[in-house]
CSV table of C-alpha atoms and ligand atoms in Angstrom, one decimal:
chain,number,residue,atom,x,y,z
O,1102,UNK,CA,-10.4,-1.3,-27.8
O,1103,UNK,CA,-9.8,-0.1,-24.2
O,1104,UNK,CA,-7.2,-2.2,-22.2
O,1105,UNK,CA,-8.9,-4.5,-19.8
O,1106,UNK,CA,-9.7,-2.9,-16.4
O,1107,UNK,CA,-10.0,-4.9,-13.2
O,1108,UNK,CA,-11.5,-3.2,-10.1
O,1109,UNK,CA,-10.3,-5.0,-6.9
O,1110,UNK,CA,-12.6,-4.4,-3.9
O,1111,UNK,CA,-11.4,-5.9,-0.6
O,1112,UNK,CA,-14.1,-6.6,1.9
O,1113,UNK,CA,-14.3,-7.4,5.5
O,1114,UNK,CA,-17.7,-7.2,7.1
O,1115,UNK,CA,-19.2,-5.1,4.4
O,1116,UNK,CA,-22.6,-6.9,4.2
O,1117,UNK,CA,-24.4,-3.6,4.2
O,1118,UNK,CA,-22.2,-2.1,1.4
O,1119,UNK,CA,-21.1,-4.9,-0.9
O,1120,UNK,CA,-24.1,-5.1,-3.2
O,1121,UNK,CA,-24.5,-1.4,-3.6
O,1122,UNK,CA,-20.8,-0.7,-4.3
O,1123,UNK,CA,-20.5,-3.6,-6.8
O,1124,UNK,CA,-23.7,-2.6,-8.7
O,1125,UNK,CA,-22.6,1.1,-8.8
O,1126,UNK,CA,-19.1,0.1,-10.0
O,1127,UNK,CA,-20.4,-2.3,-12.7
O,1128,UNK,CA,-22.8,0.4,-13.9
O,1129,UNK,CA,-19.8,2.8,-14.4
O,1130,UNK,CA,-17.6,0.2,-16.0
O,1131,UNK,CA,-20.4,-0.8,-18.4
O,1132,UNK,CA,-20.6,2.8,-19.5
O,1133,UNK,CA,-16.8,3.5,-19.6
O,1134,UNK,CA,-15.3,0.2,-20.7
O,1135,UNK,CA,-18.2,-1.9,-21.9
O,1136,UNK,CA,-16.1,-4.5,-23.7
O,1137,UNK,CA,-13.3,-5.2,-21.1
O,1138,UNK,CA,-13.8,-5.0,-17.4
O,1139,UNK,CA,-14.1,-7.1,-14.3
O,1140,UNK,CA,-14.9,-6.6,-10.7
O,1141,UNK,CA,-13.0,-8.8,-8.2
O,1142,UNK,CA,-14.2,-8.9,-4.6
O,1143,UNK,CA,-11.6,-10.2,-2.2
O,1144,UNK,CA,-13.3,-11.3,1.0
O,1145,UNK,CA,-11.5,-12.6,4.0
O,1146,UNK,CA,-14.2,-14.9,5.3
O,1147,UNK,CA,-16.2,-12.1,6.8
O,1148,UNK,CA,-18.4,-13.3,9.7
O,1149,UNK,CA,-21.3,-11.1,8.6
O,1150,UNK,CA,-21.9,-13.0,5.4
O,1151,UNK,CA,-20.3,-10.5,2.9
O,1152,UNK,CA,-18.8,-13.5,1.1
O,1153,UNK,CA,-22.1,-15.1,0.4
O,1154,UNK,CA,-23.7,-11.9,-0.8
O,1155,UNK,CA,-20.7,-11.5,-3.1
O,1156,UNK,CA,-21.2,-15.0,-4.4
O,1157,UNK,CA,-24.8,-14.2,-5.2
O,1158,UNK,CA,-23.7,-11.1,-7.1
O,1159,UNK,CA,-21.1,-13.1,-9.1
O,1160,UNK,CA,-23.9,-15.5,-10.1
O,1161,UNK,CA,-26.1,-12.8,-11.5
O,1162,UNK,CA,-23.5,-10.4,-12.9
O,1163,UNK,CA,-21.2,-12.1,-15.4
O,1164,UNK,CA,-18.2,-9.8,-15.0
O,1165,UNK,CA,-18.1,-10.0,-11.2
O,1166,UNK,CA,-16.0,-12.6,-9.4
O,1167,UNK,CA,-15.1,-13.4,-5.8
O,1168,UNK,CA,-11.8,-14.4,-4.3
O,1169,UNK,CA,-12.4,-16.0,-0.9
O,1170,UNK,CA,-9.6,-16.1,1.5
O,1171,UNK,CA,-9.7,-18.3,4.5
O,1172,UNK,CA,-8.8,-15.7,7.1
O,1173,UNK,CA,-8.3,-12.0,7.7
O,1174,UNK,CA,-4.6,-11.5,7.5
O,1175,UNK,CA,-4.7,-7.8,6.6
O,1176,UNK,CA,-5.6,-5.5,3.8
O,1177,UNK,CA,-2.2,-5.7,2.2
O,1178,UNK,CA,-2.4,-9.5,1.8
O,1179,UNK,CA,-5.9,-9.2,0.4
O,1180,UNK,CA,-4.7,-6.7,-2.2
O,1181,UNK,CA,-1.7,-8.9,-3.1
O,1182,UNK,CA,-4.0,-11.8,-3.6
O,1183,UNK,CA,-6.3,-9.7,-5.8
O,1184,UNK,CA,-3.5,-8.3,-7.9
O,1185,UNK,CA,-2.2,-11.8,-8.4
O,1186,UNK,CA,-5.6,-13.0,-9.7
O,1187,UNK,CA,-6.0,-9.9,-11.9
O,1188,UNK,CA,-2.5,-10.4,-13.4
O,1189,UNK,CA,-3.2,-14.0,-14.1
O,1190,UNK,CA,-6.3,-12.8,-15.8
O,1191,UNK,CA,-6.2,-10.2,-18.6
O,1192,UNK,CA,-5.9,-7.1,-16.5
O,1193,UNK,CA,-3.9,-4.2,-18.0
O,1194,UNK,CA,-5.2,-1.7,-15.5
O,1195,UNK,CA,-5.9,-2.6,-11.9
O,1196,UNK,CA,-8.0,-0.3,-9.7
O,1197,UNK,CA,-8.0,-0.5,-5.9
O,1198,UNK,CA,-11.3,0.6,-4.4
O,1199,UNK,CA,-12.9,0.4,-0.9
O,1200,UNK,CA,-16.3,-1.2,-0.5
O,1201,UNK,CA,-17.7,1.4,1.9
O,1202,UNK,CA,-18.5,4.2,-0.6
O,1203,UNK,CA,-15.6,6.3,0.6
O,1204,UNK,CA,-14.3,6.0,-3.0
O,1205,UNK,CA,-17.1,7.2,-5.3
O,1206,UNK,CA,-17.3,5.1,-8.5
O,1207,UNK,CA,-17.9,8.3,-10.4
O,1208,UNK,CA,-14.2,9.0,-10.2
O,1209,UNK,CA,-13.5,5.9,-12.3
O,1210,UNK,CA,-13.9,8.1,-15.3
O,1211,UNK,CA,-11.2,10.7,-14.6
O,1212,UNK,CA,-9.0,8.0,-13.2
O,1213,UNK,CA,-9.1,6.0,-16.4
O,1214,UNK,CA,-8.6,9.1,-18.4
O,1215,UNK,CA,-5.5,10.0,-16.4
O,1216,UNK,CA,-4.2,6.5,-16.8
O,1217,UNK,CA,-3.7,7.3,-20.4
O,1218,UNK,CA,-0.7,9.5,-19.5
O,1219,UNK,CA,0.5,7.9,-16.3
O,1220,UNK,CA,1.6,4.5,-15.0
O,1221,UNK,CA,0.0,5.0,-11.6
O,1222,UNK,CA,-2.9,7.3,-10.9
O,1223,UNK,CA,-3.7,8.2,-7.3
O,1224,UNK,CA,-7.1,9.4,-6.2
O,1225,UNK,CA,-5.9,12.3,-4.0
O,1226,UNK,CA,-7.7,14.1,-1.2
O,1227,UNK,CA,-5.0,16.6,-0.9
O,1228,UNK,CA,-4.7,18.2,-4.3
O,1229,UNK,CA,-6.8,21.1,-5.4
O,1230,UNK,CA,-10.4,20.0,-5.9
O,1231,UNK,CA,-10.0,17.1,-3.5
O,1232,UNK,CA,-11.1,16.8,0.1
O,1233,UNK,CA,-12.6,14.8,2.9
O,1234,UNK,CA,-16.2,14.9,4.1
O,1235,UNK,CA,-17.5,14.1,7.6
O,1236,UNK,CA,-14.2,13.4,9.3
O,1237,UNK,CA,-13.6,14.8,12.8
O,1238,UNK,CA,-10.6,16.9,13.6
O,1239,UNK,CA,-8.5,14.1,15.0
O,1240,UNK,CA,-8.9,11.8,12.0
O,1241,UNK,CA,-8.1,14.7,9.7
O,1242,UNK,CA,-4.9,15.5,11.7
O,1243,UNK,CA,-3.8,11.9,11.7
O,1244,UNK,CA,-4.3,11.6,8.0
O,1245,UNK,CA,-2.7,14.9,7.0
O,1246,UNK,CA,0.1,14.4,9.6
O,1247,UNK,CA,0.8,10.8,8.5
O,1248,UNK,CA,0.9,11.8,4.8
O,1249,UNK,CA,3.3,14.7,5.4
O,1250,UNK,CA,5.5,12.6,7.6
O,1251,UNK,CA,5.8,9.9,4.9
O,1252,UNK,CA,6.3,12.5,2.2
O,1253,UNK,CA,9.2,14.1,4.2
O,1254,UNK,CA,10.8,10.8,5.2
O,1255,UNK,CA,10.7,9.4,1.7
O,1256,UNK,CA,11.4,12.6,-0.1
O,1257,UNK,CA,8.6,12.2,-2.7
O,1258,UNK,CA,6.4,15.1,-3.9
O,1259,UNK,CA,3.1,13.2,-3.6
O,1260,UNK,CA,0.2,14.9,-1.8
O,1261,UNK,CA,-1.7,11.8,-0.8
O,1262,UNK,CA,0.5,8.8,-0.1
O,1263,UNK,CA,-1.9,6.9,2.1
O,1264,UNK,CA,-5.0,6.8,0.0
O,1265,UNK,CA,-6.4,3.5,-1.3
O,1266,UNK,CA,-8.1,4.6,-4.5
O,1267,UNK,CA,-5.6,4.1,-7.3
O,1268,UNK,CA,-5.2,2.8,-10.8
O,1269,UNK,CA,-2.1,0.8,-11.5
O,1270,UNK,CA,-0.8,-0.4,-14.9
O,1271,UNK,CA,0.1,-4.0,-15.2
O,1272,UNK,CA,3.7,-3.0,-16.0
O,1273,UNK,CA,4.1,-1.4,-12.6
O,1274,UNK,CA,2.7,-4.3,-10.7
O,1275,UNK,CA,5.1,-6.6,-12.6
O,1276,UNK,CA,8.1,-4.4,-11.8
O,1277,UNK,CA,7.8,-3.6,-8.1
O,1278,UNK,CA,8.3,-7.1,-6.8
O,1279,UNK,CA,5.0,-7.5,-5.0
O,1280,UNK,CA,6.2,-10.8,-3.4
O,1281,UNK,CA,8.5,-8.8,-1.1
O,1282,UNK,CA,5.9,-6.3,0.0
O,1283,UNK,CA,5.2,-6.9,3.7
O,1284,UNK,CA,3.4,-3.7,4.7
O,1285,UNK,CA,-0.2,-3.6,5.7
O,1286,UNK,CA,-2.9,-0.9,5.8
O,1287,UNK,CA,-1.7,2.6,5.1
O,1288,UNK,CA,1.9,1.6,4.8
O,1289,UNK,CA,0.9,-0.8,2.0
O,1290,UNK,CA,-0.5,2.1,0.0
O,1291,UNK,CA,2.6,4.2,0.6
O,1292,UNK,CA,4.9,1.3,-0.3
O,1293,UNK,CA,3.3,0.6,-3.7
O,1294,UNK,CA,3.5,4.2,-4.7
O,1295,UNK,CA,7.0,4.6,-3.4
O,1296,UNK,CA,8.3,1.6,-5.2
O,1297,UNK,CA,6.6,2.8,-8.4
O,1298,UNK,CA,8.4,6.1,-8.1
O,1299,UNK,CA,11.7,4.5,-7.4
O,1300,UNK,CA,11.3,2.4,-10.5
O,1301,UNK,CA,10.9,5.5,-12.6
O,1302,UNK,CA,7.2,5.2,-13.3
O,1303,UNK,CA,5.0,8.3,-13.9
O,1304,UNK,CA,2.7,8.9,-11.0
O,1305,UNK,CA,-0.1,11.4,-11.2
O,1306,UNK,CA,-2.8,12.5,-8.7
O,1307,UNK,CA,-6.4,13.3,-9.6
O,1308,UNK,CA,-8.6,15.1,-7.0
O,1309,UNK,CA,-11.2,13.0,-5.2
O,1310,UNK,CA,-13.6,13.9,-2.4
O,1311,UNK,CA,-13.4,11.1,0.2
O,1312,UNK,CA,-16.7,10.4,2.0
O,1313,UNK,CA,-16.6,8.8,5.4
O,1314,UNK,CA,-18.3,5.4,5.6
O,1315,UNK,CA,-22.0,5.7,6.5
O,1316,UNK,CA,-22.6,2.1,7.4
O,1317,UNK,CA,-20.5,-0.7,8.7
O,1318,UNK,CA,-17.7,-0.5,11.2
O,1319,UNK,CA,-14.3,1.0,10.9
O,1320,UNK,CA,-11.1,-1.1,10.9
O,1321,UNK,CA,-8.9,2.0,11.5
O,1322,UNK,CA,-7.2,1.9,14.9
O,1323,UNK,CA,-4.5,3.8,16.7
O,1324,UNK,CA,-2.3,0.7,16.4
O,1325,UNK,CA,-2.4,0.9,12.6
O,1326,UNK,CA,-1.5,4.6,12.7
O,1327,UNK,CA,1.3,4.1,15.2
O,1328,UNK,CA,2.7,1.2,13.2
O,1329,UNK,CA,3.2,3.6,10.2
O,1330,UNK,CA,5.6,5.7,12.3
O,1331,UNK,CA,8.3,3.2,12.3
O,1332,UNK,CA,7.4,1.3,9.2
O,1333,UNK,CA,7.8,4.3,6.8
O,1334,UNK,CA,11.5,4.8,7.4
O,1335,UNK,CA,12.0,1.1,6.8
O,1336,UNK,CA,10.7,1.5,3.3
O,1337,UNK,CA,13.7,3.7,2.4
O,1338,UNK,CA,15.9,0.7,3.1
O,1339,UNK,CA,13.8,-2.0,1.5
O,1340,UNK,CA,12.5,-0.1,-1.5
O,1341,UNK,CA,15.5,0.6,-3.7
O,1342,UNK,CA,16.6,-3.1,-3.6
O,1343,UNK,CA,13.2,-4.3,-4.4
O,1344,UNK,CA,12.6,-2.5,-7.7
O,1345,UNK,CA,14.0,-3.6,-10.9
O,1346,UNK,CA,16.1,-0.7,-12.2
O,1347,UNK,CA,14.4,1.1,-15.0
O,1348,UNK,CA,15.2,4.0,-17.2
O,1349,UNK,CA,13.3,6.9,-15.6
O,1350,UNK,CA,10.7,8.1,-18.1
O,1351,UNK,CA,11.6,11.8,-17.9
O,1352,UNK,CA,8.9,13.7,-16.1
O,1353,UNK,CA,8.2,10.9,-13.7
O,1354,UNK,CA,6.0,12.7,-11.2
O,1355,UNK,CA,3.1,15.0,-11.8
O,1356,UNK,CA,-0.3,16.0,-10.6
O,1357,UNK,CA,-3.1,17.8,-12.2
O,1358,UNK,CA,-2.5,20.9,-10.2
O,1359,UNK,CA,1.2,21.2,-10.7
O,1360,UNK,CA,1.7,19.6,-14.0
F,1286,GTP,N1,-10.3,-8.6,2.5
F,1286,GTP,C1,-10.0,-7.7,3.4
F,1286,GTP,N2,-10.6,-6.5,3.3
F,1286,GTP,C2,-10.3,-5.6,4.3
F,1286,GTP,C3,-9.5,-5.8,5.4
F,1286,GTP,N3,-9.4,-4.7,6.2
F,1286,GTP,C4,-10.2,-3.8,5.6
F,1286,GTP,N4,-10.7,-4.3,4.4
F,1286,GTP,C5,-11.6,-3.6,3.4
F,1286,GTP,O1,-10.7,-2.6,2.9
F,1286,GTP,C6,-11.5,-1.4,2.7
F,1286,GTP,C7,-10.9,-0.3,3.5
F,1286,GTP,O2,-11.0,-0.6,4.8
F,1286,GTP,P1,-11.8,0.4,5.9
F,1286,GTP,O3,-12.1,-0.3,7.1
F,1286,GTP,O4,-12.8,1.1,5.2
F,1286,GTP,O5,-10.6,1.4,6.2
F,1286,GTP,P2,-10.6,2.9,6.3
F,1286,GTP,O6,-11.3,3.5,5.1
F,1286,GTP,O7,-9.2,3.3,6.5
F,1286,GTP,O8,-11.4,3.2,7.6
F,1286,GTP,P3,-13.0,3.3,7.8
F,1286,GTP,O9,-13.6,3.7,6.6
F,1286,GTP,O10,-13.1,4.3,8.9
F,1286,GTP,O11,-13.4,1.9,8.3
F,1286,GTP,C8,-12.9,-1.7,3.0
F,1286,GTP,O12,-13.6,-2.2,1.8
F,1286,GTP,C9,-12.8,-2.9,4.0
F,1286,GTP,O13,-13.9,-3.8,4.0
F,1286,GTP,C10,-8.9,-7.1,5.5
F,1286,GTP,O14,-8.2,-7.5,6.4
F,1286,GTP,N5,-9.2,-8.0,4.5
F,1287,MG,MG1,-13.2,3.1,4.7
């Protein structure tokens, strides 16, 4: 039997997307892991009614549930609440996925396959076969520049540190002291991966083509991008103390393109 898979989808004002993404995700999971899966929507009291739509889905789809949070305190907090719920449930694999179709559920299949040989699998836009559709030059530059900056500062050979489509084994979430993660947004994604590497877990990247959202509004801002500039160097100080020391498992880092 496949280990239980929980897909955590954070939502804020995704009324136009939530039903479609949940149904598409459930359809893939029914095909891939029929006996053991769950979709957890984490909604921060979206004013556009996303939470109510999600409740309706949970009523009609037995493996869907909703975690309602009282207020929007950031994507990192929403993920931490979702991880906590999944770990209190039977999750062995936790997948982070956006609600806006930027993360295509068809990648769940290669992601789960890669999780057989890795502790953390990253959906990567910047390995061979990956990419970004529909982004303007500025957004591309910020994403590539930010990723390279983090890679250099932290000294880790990861091609896509800021992506939010990943599959994490329970053992990783239990080892990286989630309660002390403070970062939000992109830095949250960097921090989870960085701590997993520091703890000696095997991280692998699989290529994904990221599609820009077609409906709903973006929560990306220049403030979030700038915040990352000073927050990334801080991770070097907080990270090592935070991870429980583990025996590195040999070839800790790999991606499909460079083994
Ligand atoms: N629960 C919760 N979800 C959030 C919050 N901020 C963003 N999200 C969700 O997290 C996912 C990623 O956020 P996006 O706004 O798509 O961020 P992005 O992909 O960097 O930027 P755009 O696609 O351009 O908007 C989406 O499903 C959002 O609805 C938040 O504060 N709380
Ligand atoms: Mg998005």
